[in-house]
């Protein structure tokens, strides 16, 4: 796997044989030769009892957080993902956890690592940062004990498919911890945000994607960047930075345009942010948790009984609502993109969504296309900025694209209200002059 100009990892086929390429194709999460999310099912020895059209199989769904606010402050959301990973180790269920944390010795700022200390602050928080698990997975087969793997839906799916191919790996990876995913980000995402707050890519030493601010809702967080040789951090409010809105899809790899799994359906358990107004107001952050392996439930019930964590049960529909934007992108958005590519004579992977350019209103179709354009253009525009050392061209092009997107995103009702407000102002001005 090599990091290319677009700042994400790509497989170099080099002198791989046809047999090796076929085998890789059987584990690539976007290949038709790989098993689908439905056929892989949930990673559980006991069958989960229930099924939801958007969430896949599940045995229990709840929302919650670690009770200690000092802990959640150093986590992205409610801290339950890293807390649970640590519990797996402390209870002896696994010897180590494979997850993305701050890289000890480069080359990137974050990397996949094997740790016995997933609750340490350097192993926590979301890494919206392209990484590869190829090195750790090749190492884990030779280690003693069993391991949990933390990953995004496509990583978990690939690892599950790899376990089918390599029984020795299946003996090692026994718990799959999924992270809910809106879409993936190349490393240029972090570089572009850091540059906007004064730290250019070549001087970027450290990043923090989710800096919580106690006086703001959980959804309104900062991005932090540290310049090499400095001790102070630079901060910027994510939603005010170009690319900070996930709806704009900047630096999203093209493969995400063909994904239909938001919640890591093939994981033993998945963690995300409970993006519902009643939870978002709490700046500590709140997780949505989708459990598919009933044997994992007691970790939560036992800790809730002592007050170490707080959890409340959530309906499957409410859990899906926490990711409403993600499901729009991966369901009707996917239907439109599949139809667009087929109409252009391109081949598309088989998905659980059928191609349909009329899945949504014409305006929404234009919005979906504009988001795809924004993603594609962001890679090239930022690569040019990097090459010339000048961010302004990237910001200009991207802002123009975002303005077009925002025009499409504004509902008819909001446009009418804006027009009325404008007219009222005009009339008021006339009478006051
Ligand atoms: C690219 C990306 C997109 C996401 N999109 C969404 C979304 O649309 N909606 C949503 O609700 N949630 C999304 N998440 C998940 C969310 O950001 C939190 O990671 C999740 O809510 C867990 O929070 P926590 O406080 O419990 O985790 P913490 O206590 O902060 O622990 C995080 C755990 O995840 C591991 N980790 C972090 N990043 C990665 C990574 N890239 N690969 C593998 N392991 C990692 C850490 O090592 C740690 O074990 C996304 C995460 C990523 C990385």
CSV table of C-alpha atoms and ligand atoms in Angstrom, one decimal:
chain,number,residue,atom,x,y,z
A,1,UNK,CA,0.0,0.0,0.0
A,2,UNK,CA,1.5,3.4,-1.0
A,3,UNK,CA,0.5,6.9,-0.1
A,4,UNK,CA,0.0,8.7,-3.5
A,5,UNK,CA,-0.4,12.4,-4.4
A,6,UNK,CA,-4.1,12.3,-3.4
A,7,UNK,CA,-2.9,11.6,0.2
A,8,UNK,CA,-4.6,8.2,0.5
A,9,UNK,CA,-3.3,4.6,0.4
A,10,UNK,CA,-3.6,2.6,-2.8
A,11,UNK,CA,-2.7,-1.0,-3.6
A,12,UNK,CA,0.3,-1.3,-5.8
A,13,UNK,CA,-0.2,-4.5,-7.8
A,14,UNK,CA,3.4,-4.5,-9.1
A,15,UNK,CA,4.3,-8.0,-10.1
A,16,UNK,CA,1.4,-9.7,-8.3
A,17,UNK,CA,0.2,-12.9,-10.0
A,18,UNK,CA,-3.3,-13.3,-11.4
A,19,UNK,CA,-4.1,-15.7,-8.5
A,20,UNK,CA,-3.0,-13.0,-6.0
A,21,UNK,CA,-5.0,-10.3,-7.7
A,22,UNK,CA,-8.1,-12.6,-7.7
A,23,UNK,CA,-7.6,-13.2,-4.0
A,24,UNK,CA,-7.2,-9.5,-3.3
A,25,UNK,CA,-10.4,-8.9,-5.3
A,26,UNK,CA,-12.3,-11.3,-3.0
A,27,UNK,CA,-11.4,-9.2,0.0
A,28,UNK,CA,-11.7,-5.7,-1.5
A,29,UNK,CA,-14.8,-4.2,0.1
A,30,UNK,CA,-15.9,-2.6,-3.2
A,31,UNK,CA,-15.3,-5.6,-5.5
A,32,UNK,CA,-18.2,-7.7,-6.8
A,33,UNK,CA,-16.1,-10.8,-6.0
A,34,UNK,CA,-16.2,-10.0,-2.3
A,35,UNK,CA,-19.1,-11.2,-0.2
A,36,UNK,CA,-21.7,-8.5,0.5
A,37,UNK,CA,-22.4,-7.0,3.9
A,38,UNK,CA,-25.6,-9.1,4.1
A,39,UNK,CA,-23.9,-12.4,3.3
A,40,UNK,CA,-21.0,-11.7,5.8
A,41,UNK,CA,-23.6,-10.8,8.4
A,42,UNK,CA,-22.7,-9.8,11.9
A,43,UNK,CA,-19.5,-11.1,13.5
A,44,UNK,CA,-21.1,-13.1,16.3
A,45,UNK,CA,-21.1,-16.6,17.5
A,46,UNK,CA,-24.7,-16.1,18.7
A,47,UNK,CA,-27.2,-14.9,16.0
A,48,UNK,CA,-28.5,-11.4,16.7
A,49,UNK,CA,-32.2,-11.4,17.1
A,50,UNK,CA,-33.3,-8.5,15.0
A,51,UNK,CA,-32.8,-6.8,11.7
A,52,UNK,CA,-33.4,-3.2,10.5
A,53,UNK,CA,-33.3,-2.2,6.8
A,54,UNK,CA,-30.6,0.5,7.4
A,55,UNK,CA,-28.7,-0.9,10.4
A,56,UNK,CA,-28.5,-4.6,9.5
A,57,UNK,CA,-28.6,-7.1,12.3
A,58,UNK,CA,-28.6,-6.1,15.9
A,59,UNK,CA,-29.2,-7.6,19.4
A,60,UNK,CA,-29.4,-4.3,21.3
A,61,UNK,CA,-29.2,-0.6,20.6
A,62,UNK,CA,-28.5,2.2,23.1
A,63,UNK,CA,-27.1,5.7,23.6
A,64,UNK,CA,-24.7,6.7,26.3
A,65,UNK,CA,-21.3,7.9,27.5
A,66,UNK,CA,-18.6,7.3,30.0
A,67,UNK,CA,-19.7,9.1,33.2
A,68,UNK,CA,-16.3,10.8,34.0
A,69,UNK,CA,-16.3,14.1,32.0
A,70,UNK,CA,-12.5,14.1,32.2
A,71,UNK,CA,-12.6,10.9,30.1
A,72,UNK,CA,-15.1,12.1,27.5
A,73,UNK,CA,-13.2,15.4,27.1
A,74,UNK,CA,-10.3,13.4,25.5
A,75,UNK,CA,-12.7,11.3,23.4
A,76,UNK,CA,-14.5,12.2,20.2
A,77,UNK,CA,-18.0,11.4,21.4
A,78,UNK,CA,-19.2,9.6,24.6
A,79,UNK,CA,-15.9,7.7,24.9
A,80,UNK,CA,-17.6,4.3,24.9
A,81,UNK,CA,-15.5,3.0,21.9
A,82,UNK,CA,-12.2,3.3,23.6
A,83,UNK,CA,-13.7,2.4,27.0
A,84,UNK,CA,-15.1,-0.8,25.6
A,85,UNK,CA,-11.8,-1.7,23.8
A,86,UNK,CA,-10.0,-1.3,27.2
A,87,UNK,CA,-12.7,-3.5,28.9
A,88,UNK,CA,-12.0,-6.3,26.3
A,89,UNK,CA,-8.4,-6.3,27.4
A,90,UNK,CA,-9.0,-5.9,31.1
A,91,UNK,CA,-11.5,-8.8,31.1
A,92,UNK,CA,-9.0,-11.0,29.2
A,93,UNK,CA,-11.2,-11.5,26.2
A,94,UNK,CA,-8.4,-10.2,23.9
A,95,UNK,CA,-4.7,-9.6,24.3
A,96,UNK,CA,-4.6,-6.4,22.3
A,97,UNK,CA,-6.6,-4.0,20.2
A,98,UNK,CA,-5.8,-3.0,16.6
A,99,UNK,CA,-6.9,0.6,16.0
A,100,UNK,CA,-5.8,3.9,14.6
A,101,UNK,CA,-4.0,6.2,17.1
A,102,UNK,CA,-1.1,8.7,17.1
A,103,UNK,CA,1.8,7.1,15.2
A,104,UNK,CA,4.8,6.5,17.4
A,105,UNK,CA,7.4,6.8,14.6
A,106,UNK,CA,5.8,8.2,11.4
A,107,UNK,CA,5.4,8.3,8.5
A,108,UNK,CA,1.9,9.7,9.1
A,109,UNK,CA,0.5,11.5,12.2
A,110,UNK,CA,-2.0,8.7,12.8
A,111,UNK,CA,-1.5,5.0,11.9
A,112,UNK,CA,-2.9,1.6,12.7
A,113,UNK,CA,-1.3,0.1,15.7
A,114,UNK,CA,-1.6,-2.8,18.1
A,115,UNK,CA,-2.1,-1.6,21.6
A,116,UNK,CA,-2.8,-3.0,25.1
A,117,UNK,CA,-3.7,0.5,26.2
A,118,UNK,CA,-6.6,1.7,24.0
A,119,UNK,CA,-8.0,4.0,26.7
A,120,UNK,CA,-4.8,6.1,26.7
A,121,UNK,CA,-5.4,9.6,25.3
A,122,UNK,CA,-2.9,9.0,22.4
A,123,UNK,CA,-5.1,6.0,21.3
A,124,UNK,CA,-8.4,7.9,21.4
A,125,UNK,CA,-10.4,10.3,19.3
A,126,UNK,CA,-11.4,10.0,15.7
A,127,UNK,CA,-8.7,9.9,13.0
A,128,UNK,CA,-10.4,11.4,9.9
A,129,UNK,CA,-7.1,10.4,8.2
A,130,UNK,CA,-6.3,7.8,5.6
A,131,UNK,CA,-4.5,4.8,7.1
A,132,UNK,CA,-3.7,1.3,6.1
A,133,UNK,CA,-4.1,-1.9,8.2
A,134,UNK,CA,-1.9,-4.0,5.9
A,135,UNK,CA,1.2,-3.9,8.1
A,136,UNK,CA,-0.6,-4.7,11.4
A,137,UNK,CA,-2.7,-7.5,9.9
A,138,UNK,CA,0.4,-9.2,8.5
A,139,UNK,CA,2.0,-9.0,11.9
A,140,UNK,CA,-0.9,-10.1,14.1
A,141,UNK,CA,-0.9,-13.7,12.8
A,142,UNK,CA,2.5,-14.3,14.5
A,143,UNK,CA,1.5,-12.9,17.9
A,144,UNK,CA,0.1,-14.8,20.9
A,145,UNK,CA,-3.5,-14.3,21.9
A,146,UNK,CA,-6.6,-12.9,20.2
A,147,UNK,CA,-7.3,-9.4,19.1
A,148,UNK,CA,-10.1,-6.9,18.5
A,149,UNK,CA,-10.0,-4.8,15.4
A,150,UNK,CA,-11.4,-1.2,15.4
A,151,UNK,CA,-12.3,0.1,12.0
A,152,UNK,CA,-14.7,1.9,9.6
A,153,UNK,CA,-17.3,-0.2,7.8
A,154,UNK,CA,-15.1,-0.9,4.7
A,155,UNK,CA,-12.1,-1.9,6.9
A,156,UNK,CA,-14.2,-4.3,9.0
A,157,UNK,CA,-15.8,-5.8,5.9
A,158,UNK,CA,-12.4,-6.3,4.3
A,159,UNK,CA,-11.0,-7.9,7.5
A,160,UNK,CA,-14.0,-10.2,7.8
A,161,UNK,CA,-13.6,-11.2,4.1
A,162,UNK,CA,-9.8,-11.7,4.7
A,163,UNK,CA,-10.6,-14.0,7.7
A,164,UNK,CA,-12.7,-16.2,5.2
A,165,UNK,CA,-9.6,-16.4,3.0
A,166,UNK,CA,-7.1,-16.9,5.8
A,167,UNK,CA,-8.3,-19.2,8.6
A,168,UNK,CA,-5.2,-18.4,10.7
A,169,UNK,CA,-6.2,-14.8,10.8
A,170,UNK,CA,-9.8,-15.7,11.8
A,171,UNK,CA,-8.3,-17.4,14.9
A,172,UNK,CA,-6.6,-14.1,15.8
A,173,UNK,CA,-9.4,-11.5,15.1
A,174,UNK,CA,-12.3,-12.3,17.4
A,175,UNK,CA,-14.0,-9.0,18.0
A,176,UNK,CA,-14.7,-6.5,15.3
A,177,UNK,CA,-15.4,-2.9,16.6
A,178,UNK,CA,-17.1,-0.8,13.9
A,179,UNK,CA,-17.1,3.0,13.7
A,180,UNK,CA,-20.1,4.6,12.1
A,181,UNK,CA,-18.9,6.4,8.9
A,182,UNK,CA,-20.3,9.4,6.9
A,183,UNK,CA,-17.4,9.0,4.5
A,184,UNK,CA,-13.6,8.5,4.6
A,185,UNK,CA,-11.1,11.4,4.3
A,186,UNK,CA,-7.7,11.5,2.6
A,187,UNK,CA,-4.8,13.0,4.7
A,188,UNK,CA,-5.3,16.2,2.7
A,189,UNK,CA,-8.4,16.9,4.7
A,190,UNK,CA,-6.3,17.4,7.9
A,191,UNK,CA,-3.7,19.3,5.9
A,192,UNK,CA,-6.3,21.7,4.4
A,193,UNK,CA,-7.9,22.5,7.8
A,194,UNK,CA,-4.5,23.0,9.4
A,195,UNK,CA,-3.3,25.3,6.6
A,196,UNK,CA,-6.4,27.5,7.0
A,197,UNK,CA,-5.4,28.1,10.7
A,198,UNK,CA,-1.8,28.9,9.9
A,199,UNK,CA,0.0,25.6,9.8
A,200,UNK,CA,1.1,24.5,6.3
A,201,UNK,CA,1.4,20.8,5.5
A,202,UNK,CA,5.2,20.6,5.6
A,203,UNK,CA,5.2,22.0,9.2
A,204,UNK,CA,2.3,20.0,10.5
A,205,UNK,CA,3.4,17.8,13.4
A,206,UNK,CA,0.2,16.9,15.2
A,207,UNK,CA,-3.6,17.2,14.8
A,208,UNK,CA,-6.7,16.9,16.9
A,209,UNK,CA,-9.9,16.5,14.8
A,210,UNK,CA,-12.3,16.8,17.7
A,211,UNK,CA,-11.5,19.5,20.3
A,212,UNK,CA,-14.6,19.8,22.6
A,213,UNK,CA,-15.7,23.2,23.9
A,214,UNK,CA,-17.8,22.9,27.1
A,215,UNK,CA,-19.8,26.1,26.2
A,216,UNK,CA,-20.9,24.7,22.8
A,217,UNK,CA,-23.0,21.7,21.7
A,218,UNK,CA,-21.2,18.4,21.0
A,219,UNK,CA,-21.6,19.0,17.2
A,220,UNK,CA,-19.8,22.4,17.3
A,221,UNK,CA,-16.2,21.4,18.0
A,222,UNK,CA,-12.8,22.8,17.0
A,223,UNK,CA,-10.0,21.4,15.0
A,224,UNK,CA,-6.5,21.7,16.4
A,225,UNK,CA,-3.1,21.7,14.7
A,226,UNK,CA,0.4,21.9,16.1
A,227,UNK,CA,3.4,23.2,14.2
A,228,UNK,CA,6.7,21.3,14.4
A,229,UNK,CA,9.0,23.0,17.0
A,230,UNK,CA,6.1,24.9,18.7
A,231,UNK,CA,4.4,23.9,21.9
A,232,UNK,CA,1.2,25.9,21.5
A,233,UNK,CA,-1.7,24.6,19.4
A,234,UNK,CA,-3.6,26.5,16.8
A,235,UNK,CA,-7.4,26.0,16.9
A,236,UNK,CA,-10.3,26.8,14.5
A,237,UNK,CA,-14.0,26.1,14.7
A,238,UNK,CA,-14.5,23.2,12.3
A,239,UNK,CA,-17.8,24.4,10.9
A,240,UNK,CA,-16.3,27.8,9.9
A,241,UNK,CA,-13.4,26.2,8.0
A,242,UNK,CA,-13.7,25.4,4.3
A,243,UNK,CA,-14.2,21.6,4.2
A,244,UNK,CA,-15.5,21.5,7.8
A,245,UNK,CA,-19.0,20.6,6.8
A,246,UNK,CA,-19.3,16.8,6.2
A,247,UNK,CA,-22.2,17.5,3.8
A,248,UNK,CA,-19.8,19.1,1.3
A,249,UNK,CA,-17.8,15.8,1.1
A,250,UNK,CA,-14.4,17.4,0.5
A,251,UNK,CA,-11.5,14.9,0.3
A,252,UNK,CA,-13.9,12.0,0.2
A,253,UNK,CA,-12.3,9.2,-1.9
A,254,UNK,CA,-14.3,8.1,-4.9
A,255,UNK,CA,-14.9,4.6,-3.5
A,256,UNK,CA,-17.2,6.1,-0.8
A,257,UNK,CA,-19.6,7.1,-3.6
A,258,UNK,CA,-20.2,3.3,-3.9
A,259,UNK,CA,-20.7,2.3,-0.3
A,260,UNK,CA,-24.0,1.4,1.3
A,261,UNK,CA,-22.9,0.5,4.8
A,262,UNK,CA,-23.1,3.4,7.2
A,263,UNK,CA,-22.9,1.6,10.6
A,264,UNK,CA,-20.4,-1.2,10.0
A,265,UNK,CA,-23.0,-3.9,9.6
A,266,UNK,CA,-20.4,-6.7,9.7
A,267,UNK,CA,-18.9,-5.7,13.1
A,268,UNK,CA,-19.6,-7.3,16.4
A,269,UNK,CA,-20.6,-3.9,17.7
A,270,UNK,CA,-20.6,-0.3,16.3
A,271,UNK,CA,-20.1,3.1,17.9
A,272,UNK,CA,-21.1,6.5,16.5
A,273,UNK,CA,-22.2,9.9,17.6
A,274,UNK,CA,-25.8,10.1,18.7
A,275,UNK,CA,-26.6,13.1,16.5
A,276,UNK,CA,-30.1,13.8,17.8
A,277,UNK,CA,-31.0,17.2,19.3
A,278,UNK,CA,-31.7,15.8,22.8
A,279,UNK,CA,-28.1,14.4,22.9
A,280,UNK,CA,-26.2,17.0,20.8
A,281,UNK,CA,-26.9,19.7,23.4
A,282,UNK,CA,-24.6,18.0,25.9
A,283,UNK,CA,-21.0,19.1,25.0
A,284,UNK,CA,-19.6,15.9,26.6
A,285,UNK,CA,-20.7,13.9,23.6
A,286,UNK,CA,-23.0,10.9,23.4
A,287,UNK,CA,-22.5,7.6,21.6
A,288,UNK,CA,-25.0,5.6,19.6
A,289,UNK,CA,-24.1,1.9,20.1
A,290,UNK,CA,-25.4,-1.0,17.9
A,291,UNK,CA,-24.5,-4.3,19.5
A,292,UNK,CA,-24.7,-7.4,17.4
A,293,UNK,CA,-23.0,-9.9,19.7
A,294,UNK,CA,-25.2,-10.6,22.7
A,295,UNK,CA,-22.1,-11.8,24.7
A,296,UNK,CA,-20.8,-8.2,24.7
A,297,UNK,CA,-23.9,-6.7,26.4
A,298,UNK,CA,-22.8,-7.5,29.9
A,299,UNK,CA,-19.8,-5.2,29.7
A,300,UNK,CA,-22.2,-2.3,29.4
A,301,UNK,CA,-24.9,-3.5,31.8
A,302,UNK,CA,-22.3,-4.2,34.6
A,303,UNK,CA,-20.7,-0.8,34.2
A,304,UNK,CA,-24.0,1.0,34.0
A,305,UNK,CA,-25.0,-0.7,37.3
A,306,UNK,CA,-22.0,0.8,39.1
A,307,UNK,CA,-22.5,4.2,37.4
A,308,UNK,CA,-19.2,4.1,35.5
A,309,UNK,CA,-21.1,4.6,32.3
A,310,UNK,CA,-24.6,5.9,31.6
A,311,UNK,CA,-26.7,4.2,28.9
A,312,UNK,CA,-30.4,4.4,27.8
A,313,UNK,CA,-32.0,2.1,25.3
A,314,UNK,CA,-32.7,3.6,21.8
A,315,UNK,CA,-35.1,2.4,19.1
A,316,UNK,CA,-33.6,1.2,15.8
A,317,UNK,CA,-35.4,4.0,14.0
A,318,UNK,CA,-34.0,6.6,16.3
A,319,UNK,CA,-30.5,5.1,15.9
A,320,UNK,CA,-30.9,5.4,12.1
A,321,UNK,CA,-32.1,9.0,12.5
A,322,UNK,CA,-28.8,9.8,14.3
A,323,UNK,CA,-27.2,9.2,10.9
A,324,UNK,CA,-29.9,10.7,8.6
A,325,UNK,CA,-27.4,12.5,6.4
A,326,UNK,CA,-25.2,9.4,6.0
A,327,UNK,CA,-28.2,7.3,5.0
A,328,UNK,CA,-29.4,9.9,2.5
A,329,UNK,CA,-25.9,9.9,0.9
A,330,UNK,CA,-25.7,6.1,0.9
A,331,UNK,CA,-29.2,5.2,-0.2
A,332,UNK,CA,-30.9,7.7,-2.5
A,333,UNK,CA,-27.6,9.4,-3.3
A,334,UNK,CA,-26.1,6.1,-4.2
A,335,UNK,CA,-29.1,5.2,-6.4
A,336,UNK,CA,-28.5,8.5,-8.4
A,337,UNK,CA,-24.7,8.0,-8.7
A,338,UNK,CA,-25.2,4.4,-9.9
A,339,UNK,CA,-27.7,5.5,-12.5
A,340,UNK,CA,-25.4,8.4,-13.6
A,341,UNK,CA,-22.4,6.1,-14.1
A,342,UNK,CA,-24.4,3.5,-16.0
A,343,UNK,CA,-25.9,6.2,-18.2
A,344,UNK,CA,-22.3,7.3,-18.9
A,345,UNK,CA,-21.4,3.8,-20.0
A,346,UNK,CA,-19.2,3.1,-16.9
A,347,UNK,CA,-19.2,-0.2,-14.9
A,348,UNK,CA,-20.5,0.0,-11.4
A,349,UNK,CA,-20.2,-2.5,-8.5
A,350,UNK,CA,-23.3,-4.5,-7.4
A,351,UNK,CA,-24.9,-2.7,-4.5
A,352,UNK,CA,-27.9,-3.4,-2.2
A,353,UNK,CA,-29.4,-0.2,-3.7
A,354,UNK,CA,-30.8,-0.1,-7.3
A,355,UNK,CA,-29.7,2.5,-9.8
A,356,UNK,CA,-32.4,5.2,-10.0
A,357,UNK,CA,-31.9,8.7,-11.2
A,358,UNK,CA,-35.5,9.6,-10.1
A,359,UNK,CA,-35.0,8.4,-6.5
A,360,UNK,CA,-35.3,12.0,-5.3
A,361,UNK,CA,-36.5,15.4,-6.7
A,362,UNK,CA,-34.6,17.0,-9.6
A,363,UNK,CA,-33.2,19.6,-7.2
A,364,UNK,CA,-31.8,16.9,-4.9
A,365,UNK,CA,-30.3,15.1,-7.9
A,366,UNK,CA,-28.4,18.2,-8.7
A,367,UNK,CA,-27.3,18.5,-5.1
A,368,UNK,CA,-26.0,14.9,-5.1
A,369,UNK,CA,-24.1,15.6,-8.3
A,370,UNK,CA,-22.7,18.8,-7.0
A,371,UNK,CA,-21.4,17.0,-3.9
A,372,UNK,CA,-19.7,14.4,-6.0
A,373,UNK,CA,-18.1,17.2,-8.1
A,374,UNK,CA,-16.9,18.9,-4.9
A,375,UNK,CA,-15.3,15.7,-3.6
A,376,UNK,CA,-13.5,15.1,-6.9
A,377,UNK,CA,-12.4,18.7,-7.4
A,378,UNK,CA,-11.0,19.0,-3.9
A,379,UNK,CA,-8.3,16.4,-4.5
A,380,UNK,CA,-6.9,18.1,-7.5
A,381,UNK,CA,-7.2,21.7,-6.2
A,382,UNK,CA,-5.5,20.8,-3.0
A,383,UNK,CA,-2.7,18.8,-4.7
A,384,UNK,CA,-2.1,22.0,-6.8
A,385,UNK,CA,-2.0,24.1,-3.7
A,386,UNK,CA,0.5,21.8,-2.1
A,387,UNK,CA,2.7,21.8,-5.2
A,388,UNK,CA,2.7,25.7,-5.5
A,389,UNK,CA,2.7,26.4,-1.7
A,390,UNK,CA,-0.4,28.7,-2.2
A,391,UNK,CA,-3.7,27.8,-0.6
A,392,UNK,CA,-5.7,30.7,-2.1
A,393,UNK,CA,-6.5,28.9,-5.4
A,394,UNK,CA,-7.9,25.9,-3.6
A,395,UNK,CA,-10.0,28.1,-1.3
A,396,UNK,CA,-11.4,30.1,-4.3
A,397,UNK,CA,-12.4,27.1,-6.4
A,398,UNK,CA,-13.8,25.2,-3.4
A,399,UNK,CA,-15.8,28.2,-2.1
A,400,UNK,CA,-17.4,28.7,-5.5
A,401,UNK,CA,-18.4,25.0,-5.6
A,402,UNK,CA,-19.7,25.2,-2.0
A,403,UNK,CA,-21.8,28.3,-2.9
A,404,UNK,CA,-23.4,26.3,-5.7
A,405,UNK,CA,-24.1,23.4,-3.3
A,406,UNK,CA,-25.6,25.7,-0.7
A,407,UNK,CA,-28.0,27.2,-3.2
A,408,UNK,CA,-29.3,23.7,-4.0
A,409,UNK,CA,-29.4,22.8,-0.4
A,410,UNK,CA,-31.6,25.6,0.7
A,411,UNK,CA,-35.2,24.4,0.9
A,412,UNK,CA,-38.0,26.2,-0.9
A,413,UNK,CA,-39.5,27.2,2.5
A,414,UNK,CA,-36.2,28.8,3.6
A,415,UNK,CA,-35.8,30.6,0.2
A,416,UNK,CA,-39.4,32.0,0.5
A,417,UNK,CA,-38.7,33.2,4.1
A,418,UNK,CA,-35.4,34.8,3.0
A,419,UNK,CA,-37.2,36.5,0.1
A,420,UNK,CA,-40.0,37.8,2.5
A,421,UNK,CA,-37.4,39.1,4.9
A,422,UNK,CA,-35.6,40.9,2.1
A,423,UNK,CA,-38.9,42.4,0.9
A,424,UNK,CA,-39.8,43.5,4.4
A,425,UNK,CA,-36.4,45.2,4.7
A,426,UNK,CA,-36.8,47.0,1.4
A,427,UNK,CA,-40.3,48.3,2.4
A,428,UNK,CA,-39.0,49.3,5.8
A,429,UNK,CA,-36.1,51.2,4.2
A,430,UNK,CA,-38.5,53.0,1.8
A,431,UNK,CA,-40.8,54.2,4.6
A,432,UNK,CA,-37.9,55.3,6.8
A,433,UNK,CA,-36.2,57.4,4.1
B,1,LIG,C1,-13.6,8.7,8.8
B,1,LIG,C2,-14.6,8.7,10.0
B,1,LIG,C3,-15.9,9.1,9.7
B,1,LIG,C4,-16.9,9.0,10.7
B,1,LIG,N1,-18.1,9.4,10.4
B,1,LIG,C5,-19.1,9.3,11.3
B,1,LIG,C6,-20.4,9.7,11.1
B,1,LIG,O1,-20.8,10.1,9.9
B,1,LIG,N2,-21.4,9.6,12.1
B,1,LIG,C7,-21.0,9.2,13.3
B,1,LIG,O2,-21.9,9.1,14.2
B,1,LIG,N3,-19.8,8.8,13.6
B,1,LIG,C8,-18.8,8.9,12.7
B,1,LIG,N4,-17.5,8.5,13.0
B,1,LIG,C9,-17.2,7.9,14.3
B,1,LIG,C10,-17.0,9.0,15.4
B,1,LIG,O3,-16.2,10.0,14.9
B,1,LIG,C11,-16.4,8.4,16.6
B,1,LIG,O4,-15.2,7.7,16.3
B,1,LIG,C12,-17.3,7.4,17.4
B,1,LIG,O5,-18.5,8.1,17.7
B,1,LIG,C13,-16.6,6.9,18.6
B,1,LIG,O6,-16.5,7.9,19.6
B,1,LIG,P1,-16.0,7.6,21.0
B,1,LIG,O7,-15.9,8.9,21.8
B,1,LIG,O8,-16.7,6.5,21.6
B,1,LIG,O9,-14.5,7.1,20.7
B,1,LIG,P2,-13.1,7.4,21.5
B,1,LIG,O10,-13.2,7.1,22.9
B,1,LIG,O11,-12.6,8.7,21.1
B,1,LIG,O12,-12.2,6.3,20.8
B,1,LIG,C14,-12.1,6.2,19.4
B,1,LIG,C15,-11.6,4.8,19.0
B,1,LIG,O13,-11.6,4.7,17.6
B,1,LIG,C16,-10.3,4.4,17.1
B,1,LIG,N5,-10.2,5.1,15.9
B,1,LIG,C17,-10.3,6.4,15.6
B,1,LIG,N6,-10.2,6.7,14.3
B,1,LIG,C18,-10.0,5.5,13.7
B,1,LIG,C19,-9.9,5.1,12.4
B,1,LIG,N7,-9.9,6.0,11.4
B,1,LIG,N8,-9.8,3.8,12.1
B,1,LIG,C20,-9.8,2.9,13.1
B,1,LIG,N9,-9.9,3.2,14.4
B,1,LIG,C21,-10.0,4.5,14.7
B,1,LIG,C22,-9.4,4.9,18.2
B,1,LIG,O14,-8.2,4.2,18.2
B,1,LIG,C23,-10.2,4.6,19.5
B,1,LIG,O15,-10.1,3.2,19.8
B,1,LIG,C24,-16.5,8.5,12.0
B,1,LIG,C25,-15.2,8.2,12.3
B,1,LIG,C26,-14.2,8.2,11.3
B,1,LIG,C27,-12.8,7.8,11.6
